[in-house]
PDB file of C-alpha atoms in Angstrom:
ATOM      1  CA  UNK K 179       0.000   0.000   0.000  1.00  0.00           C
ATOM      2  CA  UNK K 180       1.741   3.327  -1.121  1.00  0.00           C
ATOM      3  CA  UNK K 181       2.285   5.665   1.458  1.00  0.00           C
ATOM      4  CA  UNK K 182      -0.139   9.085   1.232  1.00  0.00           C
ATOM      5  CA  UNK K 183       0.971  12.280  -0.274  1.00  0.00           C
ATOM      6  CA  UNK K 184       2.109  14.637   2.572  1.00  0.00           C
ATOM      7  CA  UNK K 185       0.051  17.421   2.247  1.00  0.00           C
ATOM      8  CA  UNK K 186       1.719  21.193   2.484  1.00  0.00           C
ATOM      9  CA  UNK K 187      -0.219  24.256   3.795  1.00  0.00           C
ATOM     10  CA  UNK K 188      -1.646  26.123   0.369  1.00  0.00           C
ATOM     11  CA  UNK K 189      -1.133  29.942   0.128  1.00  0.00           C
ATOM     12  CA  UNK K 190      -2.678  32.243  -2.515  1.00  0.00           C
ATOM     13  CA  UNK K 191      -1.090  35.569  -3.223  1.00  0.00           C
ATOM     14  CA  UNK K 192      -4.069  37.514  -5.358  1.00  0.00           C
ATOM     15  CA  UNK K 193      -2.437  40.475  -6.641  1.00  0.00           C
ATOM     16  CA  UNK K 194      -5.148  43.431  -6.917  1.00  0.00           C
ATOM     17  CA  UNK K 195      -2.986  46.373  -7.990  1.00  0.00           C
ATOM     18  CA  UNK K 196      -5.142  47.892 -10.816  1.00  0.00           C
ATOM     19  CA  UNK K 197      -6.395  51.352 -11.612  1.00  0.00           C
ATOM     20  CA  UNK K 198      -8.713  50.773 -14.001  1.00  0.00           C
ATOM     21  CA  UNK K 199      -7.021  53.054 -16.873  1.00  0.00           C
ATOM     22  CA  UNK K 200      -8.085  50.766 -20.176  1.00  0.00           C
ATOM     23  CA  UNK K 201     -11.272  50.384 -18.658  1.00  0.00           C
ATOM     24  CA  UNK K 202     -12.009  53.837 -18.632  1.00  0.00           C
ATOM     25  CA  UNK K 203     -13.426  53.882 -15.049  1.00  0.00           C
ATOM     26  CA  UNK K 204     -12.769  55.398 -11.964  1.00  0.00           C
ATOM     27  CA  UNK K 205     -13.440  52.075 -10.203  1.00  0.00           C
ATOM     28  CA  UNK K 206     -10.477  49.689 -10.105  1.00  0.00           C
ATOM     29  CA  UNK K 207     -10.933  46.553 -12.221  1.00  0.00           C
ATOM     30  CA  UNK K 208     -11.211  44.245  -9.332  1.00  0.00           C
ATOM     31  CA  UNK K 209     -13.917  45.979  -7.828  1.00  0.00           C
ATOM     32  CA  UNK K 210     -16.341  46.178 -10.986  1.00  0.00           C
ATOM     33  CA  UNK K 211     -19.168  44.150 -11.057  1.00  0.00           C
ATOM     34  CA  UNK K 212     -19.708  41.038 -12.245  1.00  0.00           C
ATOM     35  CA  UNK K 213     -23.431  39.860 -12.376  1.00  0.00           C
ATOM     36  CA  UNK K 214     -23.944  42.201  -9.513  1.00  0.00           C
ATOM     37  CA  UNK K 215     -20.599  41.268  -7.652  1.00  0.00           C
ATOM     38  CA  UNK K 216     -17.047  42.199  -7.625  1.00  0.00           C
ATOM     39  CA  UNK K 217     -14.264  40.606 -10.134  1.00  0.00           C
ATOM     40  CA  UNK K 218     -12.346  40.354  -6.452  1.00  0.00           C
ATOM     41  CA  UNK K 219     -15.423  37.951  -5.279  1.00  0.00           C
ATOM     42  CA  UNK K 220     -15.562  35.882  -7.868  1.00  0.00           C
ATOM     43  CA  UNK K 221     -11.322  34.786  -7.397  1.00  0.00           C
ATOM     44  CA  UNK K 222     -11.797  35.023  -3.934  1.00  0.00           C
ATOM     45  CA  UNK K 223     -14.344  32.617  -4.161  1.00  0.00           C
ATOM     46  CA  UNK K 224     -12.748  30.148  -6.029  1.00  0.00           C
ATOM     47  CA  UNK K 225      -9.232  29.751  -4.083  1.00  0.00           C
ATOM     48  CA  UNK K 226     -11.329  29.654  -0.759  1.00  0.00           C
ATOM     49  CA  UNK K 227     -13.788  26.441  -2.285  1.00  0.00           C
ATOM     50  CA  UNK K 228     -10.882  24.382  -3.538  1.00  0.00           C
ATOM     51  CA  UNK K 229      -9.111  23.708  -0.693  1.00  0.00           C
ATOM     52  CA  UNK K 230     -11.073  24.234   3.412  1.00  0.00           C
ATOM     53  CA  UNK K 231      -7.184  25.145   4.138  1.00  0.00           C
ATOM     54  CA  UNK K 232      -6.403  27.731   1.595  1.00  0.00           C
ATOM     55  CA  UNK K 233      -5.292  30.615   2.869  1.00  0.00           C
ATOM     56  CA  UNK K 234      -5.702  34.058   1.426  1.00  0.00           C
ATOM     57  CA  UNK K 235      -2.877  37.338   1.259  1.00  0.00           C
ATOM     58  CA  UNK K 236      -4.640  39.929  -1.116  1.00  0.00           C
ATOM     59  CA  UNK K 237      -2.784  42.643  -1.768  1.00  0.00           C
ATOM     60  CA  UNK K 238      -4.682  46.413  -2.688  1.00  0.00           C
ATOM     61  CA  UNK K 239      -3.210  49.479  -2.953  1.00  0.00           C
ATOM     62  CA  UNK K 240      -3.259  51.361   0.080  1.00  0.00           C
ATOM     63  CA  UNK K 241      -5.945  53.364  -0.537  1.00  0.00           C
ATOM     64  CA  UNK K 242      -8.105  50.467  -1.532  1.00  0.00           C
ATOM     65  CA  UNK K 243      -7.822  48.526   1.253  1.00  0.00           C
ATOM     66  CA  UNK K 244     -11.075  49.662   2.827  1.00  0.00           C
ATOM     67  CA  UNK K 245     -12.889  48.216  -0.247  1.00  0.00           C
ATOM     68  CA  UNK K 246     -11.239  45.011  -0.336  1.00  0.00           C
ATOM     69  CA  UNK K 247     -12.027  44.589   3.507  1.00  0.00           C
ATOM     70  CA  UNK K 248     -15.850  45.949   2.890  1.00  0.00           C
ATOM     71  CA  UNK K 249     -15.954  42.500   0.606  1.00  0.00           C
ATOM     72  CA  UNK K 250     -14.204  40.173   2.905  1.00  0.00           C
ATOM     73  CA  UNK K 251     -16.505  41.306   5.512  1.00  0.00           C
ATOM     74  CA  UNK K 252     -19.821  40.806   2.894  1.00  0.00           C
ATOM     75  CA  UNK K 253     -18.992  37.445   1.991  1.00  0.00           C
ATOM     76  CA  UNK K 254     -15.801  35.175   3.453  1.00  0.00           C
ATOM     77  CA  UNK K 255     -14.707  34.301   6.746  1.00  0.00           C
ATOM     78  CA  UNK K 256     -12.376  37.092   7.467  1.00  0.00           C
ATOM     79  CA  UNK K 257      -9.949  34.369   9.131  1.00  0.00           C
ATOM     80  CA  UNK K 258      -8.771  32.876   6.067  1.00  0.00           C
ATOM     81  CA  UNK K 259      -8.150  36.221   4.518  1.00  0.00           C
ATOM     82  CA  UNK K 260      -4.925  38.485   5.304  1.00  0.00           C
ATOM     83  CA  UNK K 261      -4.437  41.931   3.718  1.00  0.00           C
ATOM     84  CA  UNK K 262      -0.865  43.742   2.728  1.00  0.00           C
ATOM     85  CA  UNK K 263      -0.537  47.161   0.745  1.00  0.00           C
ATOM     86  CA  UNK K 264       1.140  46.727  -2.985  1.00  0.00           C
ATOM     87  CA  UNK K 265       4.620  48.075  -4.222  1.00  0.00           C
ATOM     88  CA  UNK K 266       5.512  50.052  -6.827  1.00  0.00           C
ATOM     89  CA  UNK K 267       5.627  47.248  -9.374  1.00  0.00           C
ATOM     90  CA  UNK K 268       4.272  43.949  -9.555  1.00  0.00           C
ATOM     91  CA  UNK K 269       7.225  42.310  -7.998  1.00  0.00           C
ATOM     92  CA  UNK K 270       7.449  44.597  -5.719  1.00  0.00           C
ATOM     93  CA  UNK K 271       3.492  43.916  -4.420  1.00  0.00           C
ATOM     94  CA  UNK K 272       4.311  39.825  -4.929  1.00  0.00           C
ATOM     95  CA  UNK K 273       7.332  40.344  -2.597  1.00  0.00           C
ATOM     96  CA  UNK K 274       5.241  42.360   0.074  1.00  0.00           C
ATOM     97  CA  UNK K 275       2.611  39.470  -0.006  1.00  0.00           C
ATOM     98  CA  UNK K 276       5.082  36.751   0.023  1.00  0.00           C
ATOM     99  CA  UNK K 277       6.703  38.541   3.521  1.00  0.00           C
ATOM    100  CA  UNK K 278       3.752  37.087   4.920  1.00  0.00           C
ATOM    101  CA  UNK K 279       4.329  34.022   4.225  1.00  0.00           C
ATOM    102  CA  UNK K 280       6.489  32.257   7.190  1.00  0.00           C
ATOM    103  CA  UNK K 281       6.006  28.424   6.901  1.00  0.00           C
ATOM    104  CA  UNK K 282       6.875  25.733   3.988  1.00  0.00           C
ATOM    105  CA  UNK K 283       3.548  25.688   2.072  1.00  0.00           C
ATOM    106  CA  UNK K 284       2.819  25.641  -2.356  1.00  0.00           C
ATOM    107  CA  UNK K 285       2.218  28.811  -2.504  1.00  0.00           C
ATOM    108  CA  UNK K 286      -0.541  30.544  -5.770  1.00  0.00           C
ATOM    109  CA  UNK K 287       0.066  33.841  -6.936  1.00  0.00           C
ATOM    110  CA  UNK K 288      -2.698  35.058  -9.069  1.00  0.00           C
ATOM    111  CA  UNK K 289      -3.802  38.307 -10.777  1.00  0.00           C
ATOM    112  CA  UNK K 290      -7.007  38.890  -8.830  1.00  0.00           C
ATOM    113  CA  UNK K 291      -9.066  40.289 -12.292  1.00  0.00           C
ATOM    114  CA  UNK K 292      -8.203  36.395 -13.793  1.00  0.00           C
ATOM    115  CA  UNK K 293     -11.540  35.888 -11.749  1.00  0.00           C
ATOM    116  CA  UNK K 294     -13.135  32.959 -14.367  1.00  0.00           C
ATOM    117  CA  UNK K 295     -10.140  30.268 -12.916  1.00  0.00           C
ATOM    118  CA  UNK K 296     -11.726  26.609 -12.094  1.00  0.00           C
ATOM    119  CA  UNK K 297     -11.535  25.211  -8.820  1.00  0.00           C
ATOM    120  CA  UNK K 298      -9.974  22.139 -11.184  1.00  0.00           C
ATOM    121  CA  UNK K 299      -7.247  24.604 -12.538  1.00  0.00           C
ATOM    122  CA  UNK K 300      -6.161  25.464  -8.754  1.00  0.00           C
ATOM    123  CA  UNK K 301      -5.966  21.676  -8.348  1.00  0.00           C
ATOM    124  CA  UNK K 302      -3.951  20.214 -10.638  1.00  0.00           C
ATOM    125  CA  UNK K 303      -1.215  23.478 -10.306  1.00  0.00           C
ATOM    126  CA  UNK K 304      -1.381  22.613  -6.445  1.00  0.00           C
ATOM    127  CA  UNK K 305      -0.330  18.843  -7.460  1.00  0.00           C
ATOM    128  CA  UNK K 306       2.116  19.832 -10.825  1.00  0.00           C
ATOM    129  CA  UNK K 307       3.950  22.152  -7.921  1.00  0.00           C
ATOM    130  CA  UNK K 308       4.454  19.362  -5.152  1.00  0.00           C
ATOM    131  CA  UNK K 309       5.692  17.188  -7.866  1.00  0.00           C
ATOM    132  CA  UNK K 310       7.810  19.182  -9.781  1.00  0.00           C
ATOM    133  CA  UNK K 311       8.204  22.183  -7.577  1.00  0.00           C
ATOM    134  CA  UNK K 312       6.340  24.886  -9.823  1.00  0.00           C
ATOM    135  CA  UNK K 313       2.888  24.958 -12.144  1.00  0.00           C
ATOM    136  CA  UNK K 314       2.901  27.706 -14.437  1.00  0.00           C
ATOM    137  CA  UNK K 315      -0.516  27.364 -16.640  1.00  0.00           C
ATOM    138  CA  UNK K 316      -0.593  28.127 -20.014  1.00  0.00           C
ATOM    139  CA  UNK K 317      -2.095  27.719 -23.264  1.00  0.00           C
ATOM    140  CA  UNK K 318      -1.460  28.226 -27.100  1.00  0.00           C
ATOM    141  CA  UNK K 319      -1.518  31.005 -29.310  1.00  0.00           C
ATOM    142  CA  UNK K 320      -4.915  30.708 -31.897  1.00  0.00           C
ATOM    143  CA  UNK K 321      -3.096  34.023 -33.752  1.00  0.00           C
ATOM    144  CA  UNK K 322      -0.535  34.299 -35.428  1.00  0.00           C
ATOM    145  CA  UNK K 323       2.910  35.610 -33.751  1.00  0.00           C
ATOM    146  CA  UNK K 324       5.824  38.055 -34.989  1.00  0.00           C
ATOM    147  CA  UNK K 325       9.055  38.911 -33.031  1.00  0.00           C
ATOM    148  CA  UNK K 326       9.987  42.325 -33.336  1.00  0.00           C
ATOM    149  CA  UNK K 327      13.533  43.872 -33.188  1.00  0.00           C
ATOM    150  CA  UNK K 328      14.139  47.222 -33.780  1.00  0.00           C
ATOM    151  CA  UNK K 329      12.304  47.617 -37.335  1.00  0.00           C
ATOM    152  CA  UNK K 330      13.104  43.979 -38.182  1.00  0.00           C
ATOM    153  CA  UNK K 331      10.450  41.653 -37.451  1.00  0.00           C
ATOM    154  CA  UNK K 332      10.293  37.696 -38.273  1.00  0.00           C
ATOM    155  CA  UNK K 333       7.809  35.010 -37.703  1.00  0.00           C
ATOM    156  CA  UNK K 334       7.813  32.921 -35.051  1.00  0.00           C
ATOM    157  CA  UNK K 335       6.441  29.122 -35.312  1.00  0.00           C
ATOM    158  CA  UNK K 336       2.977  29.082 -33.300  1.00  0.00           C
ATOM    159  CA  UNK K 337       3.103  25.887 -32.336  1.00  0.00           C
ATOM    160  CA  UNK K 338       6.268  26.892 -30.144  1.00  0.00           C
ATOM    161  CA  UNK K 339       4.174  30.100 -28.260  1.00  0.00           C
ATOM    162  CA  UNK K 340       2.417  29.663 -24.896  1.00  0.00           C
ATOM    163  CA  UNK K 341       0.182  32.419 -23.622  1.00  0.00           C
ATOM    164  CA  UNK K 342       1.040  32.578 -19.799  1.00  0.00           C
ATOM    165  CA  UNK K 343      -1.474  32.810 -17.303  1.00  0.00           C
ATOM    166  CA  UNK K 344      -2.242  32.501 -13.507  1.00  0.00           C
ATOM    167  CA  UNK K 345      -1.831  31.107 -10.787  1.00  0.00           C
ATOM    168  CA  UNK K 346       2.033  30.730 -10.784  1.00  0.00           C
ATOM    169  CA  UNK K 347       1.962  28.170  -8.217  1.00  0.00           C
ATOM    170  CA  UNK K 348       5.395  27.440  -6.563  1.00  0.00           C
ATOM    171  CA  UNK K 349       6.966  25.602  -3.510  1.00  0.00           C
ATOM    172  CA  UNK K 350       7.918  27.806  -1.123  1.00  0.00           C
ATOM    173  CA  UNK K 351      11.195  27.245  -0.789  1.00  0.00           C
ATOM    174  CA  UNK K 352      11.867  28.260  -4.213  1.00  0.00           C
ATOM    175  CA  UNK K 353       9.571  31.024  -4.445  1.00  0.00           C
ATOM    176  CA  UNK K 354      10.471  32.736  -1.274  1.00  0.00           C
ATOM    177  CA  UNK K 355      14.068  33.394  -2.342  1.00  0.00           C
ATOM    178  CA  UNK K 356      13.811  33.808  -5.975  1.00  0.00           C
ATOM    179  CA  UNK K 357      12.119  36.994  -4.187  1.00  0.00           C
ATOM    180  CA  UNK K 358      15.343  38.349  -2.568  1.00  0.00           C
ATOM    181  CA  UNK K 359      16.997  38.931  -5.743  1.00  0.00           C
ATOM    182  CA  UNK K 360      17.194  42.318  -7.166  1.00  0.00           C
ATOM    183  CA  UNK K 361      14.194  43.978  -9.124  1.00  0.00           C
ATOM    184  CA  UNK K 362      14.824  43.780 -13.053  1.00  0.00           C
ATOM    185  CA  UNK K 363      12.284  45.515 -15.427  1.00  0.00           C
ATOM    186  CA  UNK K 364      12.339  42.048 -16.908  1.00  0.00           C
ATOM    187  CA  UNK K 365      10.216  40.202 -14.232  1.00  0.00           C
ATOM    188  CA  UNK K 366       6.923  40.419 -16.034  1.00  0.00           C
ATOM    189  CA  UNK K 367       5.671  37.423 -13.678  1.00  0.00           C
ATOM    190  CA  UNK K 368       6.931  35.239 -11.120  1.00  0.00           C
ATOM    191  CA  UNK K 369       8.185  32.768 -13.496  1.00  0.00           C
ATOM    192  CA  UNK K 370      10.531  35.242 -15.035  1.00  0.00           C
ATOM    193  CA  UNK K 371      11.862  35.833 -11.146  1.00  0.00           C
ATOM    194  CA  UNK K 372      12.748  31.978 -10.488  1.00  0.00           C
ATOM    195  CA  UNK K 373      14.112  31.528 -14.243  1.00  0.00           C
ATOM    196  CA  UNK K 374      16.327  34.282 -13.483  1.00  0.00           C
ATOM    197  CA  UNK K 375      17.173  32.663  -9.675  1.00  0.00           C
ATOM    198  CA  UNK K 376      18.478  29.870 -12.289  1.00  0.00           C
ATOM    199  CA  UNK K 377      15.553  27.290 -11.886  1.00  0.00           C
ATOM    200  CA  UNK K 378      13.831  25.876 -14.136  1.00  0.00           C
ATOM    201  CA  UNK K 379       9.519  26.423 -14.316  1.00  0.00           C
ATOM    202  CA  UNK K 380       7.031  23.970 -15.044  1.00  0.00           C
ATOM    203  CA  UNK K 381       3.744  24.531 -17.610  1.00  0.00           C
ATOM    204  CA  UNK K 382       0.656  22.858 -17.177  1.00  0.00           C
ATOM    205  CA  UNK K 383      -2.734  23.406 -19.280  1.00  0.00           C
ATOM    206  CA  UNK K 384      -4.147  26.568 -18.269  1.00  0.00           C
ATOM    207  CA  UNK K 385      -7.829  27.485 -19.401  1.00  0.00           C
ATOM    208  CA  UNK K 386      -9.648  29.251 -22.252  1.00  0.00           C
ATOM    209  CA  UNK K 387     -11.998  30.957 -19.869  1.00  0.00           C
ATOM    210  CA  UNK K 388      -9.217  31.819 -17.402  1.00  0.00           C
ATOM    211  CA  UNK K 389      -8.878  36.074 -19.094  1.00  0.00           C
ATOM    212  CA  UNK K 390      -7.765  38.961 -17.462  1.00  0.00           C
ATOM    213  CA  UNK K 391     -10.176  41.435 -17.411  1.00  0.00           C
ATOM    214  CA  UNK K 392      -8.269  44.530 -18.533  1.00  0.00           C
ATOM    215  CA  UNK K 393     -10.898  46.506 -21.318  1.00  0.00           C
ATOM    216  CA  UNK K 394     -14.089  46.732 -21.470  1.00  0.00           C
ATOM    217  CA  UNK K 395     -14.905  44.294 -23.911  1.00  0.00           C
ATOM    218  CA  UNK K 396     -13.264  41.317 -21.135  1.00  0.00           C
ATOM    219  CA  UNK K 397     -16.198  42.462 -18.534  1.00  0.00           C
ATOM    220  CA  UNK K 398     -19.235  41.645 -21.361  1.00  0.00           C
ATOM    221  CA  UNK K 399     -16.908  38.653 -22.554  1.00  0.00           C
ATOM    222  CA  UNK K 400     -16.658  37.271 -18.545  1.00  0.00           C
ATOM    223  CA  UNK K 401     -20.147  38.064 -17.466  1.00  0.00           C
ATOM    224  CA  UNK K 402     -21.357  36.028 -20.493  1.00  0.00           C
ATOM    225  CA  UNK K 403     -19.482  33.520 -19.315  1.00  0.00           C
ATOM    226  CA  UNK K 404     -20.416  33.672 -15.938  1.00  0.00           C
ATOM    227  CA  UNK K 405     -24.119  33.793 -17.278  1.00  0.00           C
ATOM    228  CA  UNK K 406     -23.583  30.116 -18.603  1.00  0.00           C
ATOM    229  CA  UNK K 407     -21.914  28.836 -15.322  1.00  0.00           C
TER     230      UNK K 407
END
C-alpha cells in the first residue's frame, strides 16, 4: 500500500494592484461588477472552495484597502483572509505578499481580475507544484505571432508560443528566495523571477476561460461567461 501524499499548507497571493485606466473607469478593475458582484469575489471565491485550508494574502493598494475589507466582511470568513498594501511594481506587491508568508507551504500567486479560474485549474497546479516544484498554466496562441527587433520583425512558429497565465503556483522554498533577488524591469511574472534565480519552471494546461479582465470588452466577454456557469 503506497504511502499518502504529505500534504503542504496552500497559500494564494491575489495580486489586486489595478487602476482601471483601459477600462475607462474610476473604479479599479477588481472591484467592478460582475453579475452584480465584484471581479475580487468571484477569485476570492474560487481559491477559498478548492481547498477548506487555503489561505488568502490579497494585496490592494493602500488606498483600496477599505474596499477590499468591505468585501471580505460581505462574503468570506475574514480568518482565512490576510491583507498587505502593494509596491511600486508587480514584484514589488508579490514580494510584500510573500513577507507574509512564514512556513513551507505551495504557494498561488494570481492576478485577482483572472476571476473565471476553475476550482480544477487550482488543483492540478497545487499537485504539478508538489511534484515538480512549480505549475505555471498556459495555453497556445490561436493568432498568429511576430518577433519584433528594432524595425526587423520575423515570424515565429505558433506551435512553439504559450500564452502565460495565472496562478504561478510554486513551492515555497523556491519562491520565497527567488524573491530576494534584485528587481529587473524584466520580471513580467513570477516565473521570469525563479528563471532568473536559475531554476527551471514547469507549464501545465491553463484554461480558455481563465482572461484577465483589462478593457471593457473582457467584462461583457466574462459576465457572459459567468451567465452560462
Amino acid at each position: 500500500m503506497e504511502a499518502e501524499q504529505v500534504q503542504l499548507k496552500k497559500i494564494a497571493v491575489i495580486v489586486a494592484g489595478g487602476i482601471g485606466t483601459r477600462m475607462n473607469n474610476a473604479v479599479p478593475k477588481q472591484f467592478l461588477l460582475l453579475n452584480h458582484k465584484p471581479v475580487l469575489y468571484y477569485t476570492l471565491d474560487t481559491f477559498l472552495k478548492a481547498y477548506k485550508d487555503m489561505q488568502v494574502i490579497l494585496v490592494l493598494p493602500e488606498e483600496h484597502v477599505a474596499a477590499g475589507q468591505e468585501i471580505i466582511d460581505a462574503f468570506f470568513d475574514y480568518n482565512r483572509i490576510k491583507i498587505t498594501t502593494g509596491g511600486r511594481t508587480r514584484f514589488h506587491s508579490v514580494q510584500n505578499g510573500l513577507r507574509m508568508i512564514k512556513d513551507e507551504s505551495i504557494v498561488f500567486v494570481h492576478d485577482a481580475v483572472r476571476c473565471l479560474l476553475t476550482i480544477d485549474l487550482v488543483k492540478r497546479c497545487y499537485e504539478a507544484a508538489m511534484e515538480f516544484g512549480s505549475a505555471i498554466p498556459v495555453i497556445n496562441s490561436k493568432d498568429s505571432v511576430r518577433l519584433v527587433d528594432g524595425e526587423d520583425n520575423e515570424a515565429v512558429e505558433r506551435s512553439r508560443v504559450r500564452l502565460v497565465q495565472t496562478p504561478q503556483t510554486f513551492h515555497s522554498k523556491i519562491l520565497l528566495p527567488a524573491f530576494n533577488i534584485d528587481y529587473k524591469d524584466k520580471f513580467t511574472d513570477e516565473a521570469t523571477v525563479v528563471e532568473a534565480f536559475g531554476l527551471r519552471v514547469n507549464l501545465v494546461e491553463g484554461e480558455e476561460d481563465n482572461i484577465k479582465i483589462t478593457q471593457p470588452l473582457d467584462l461583457v466577454l466574462a459576465e457572459s461567461i459567468v451567465a452560462a456557469q
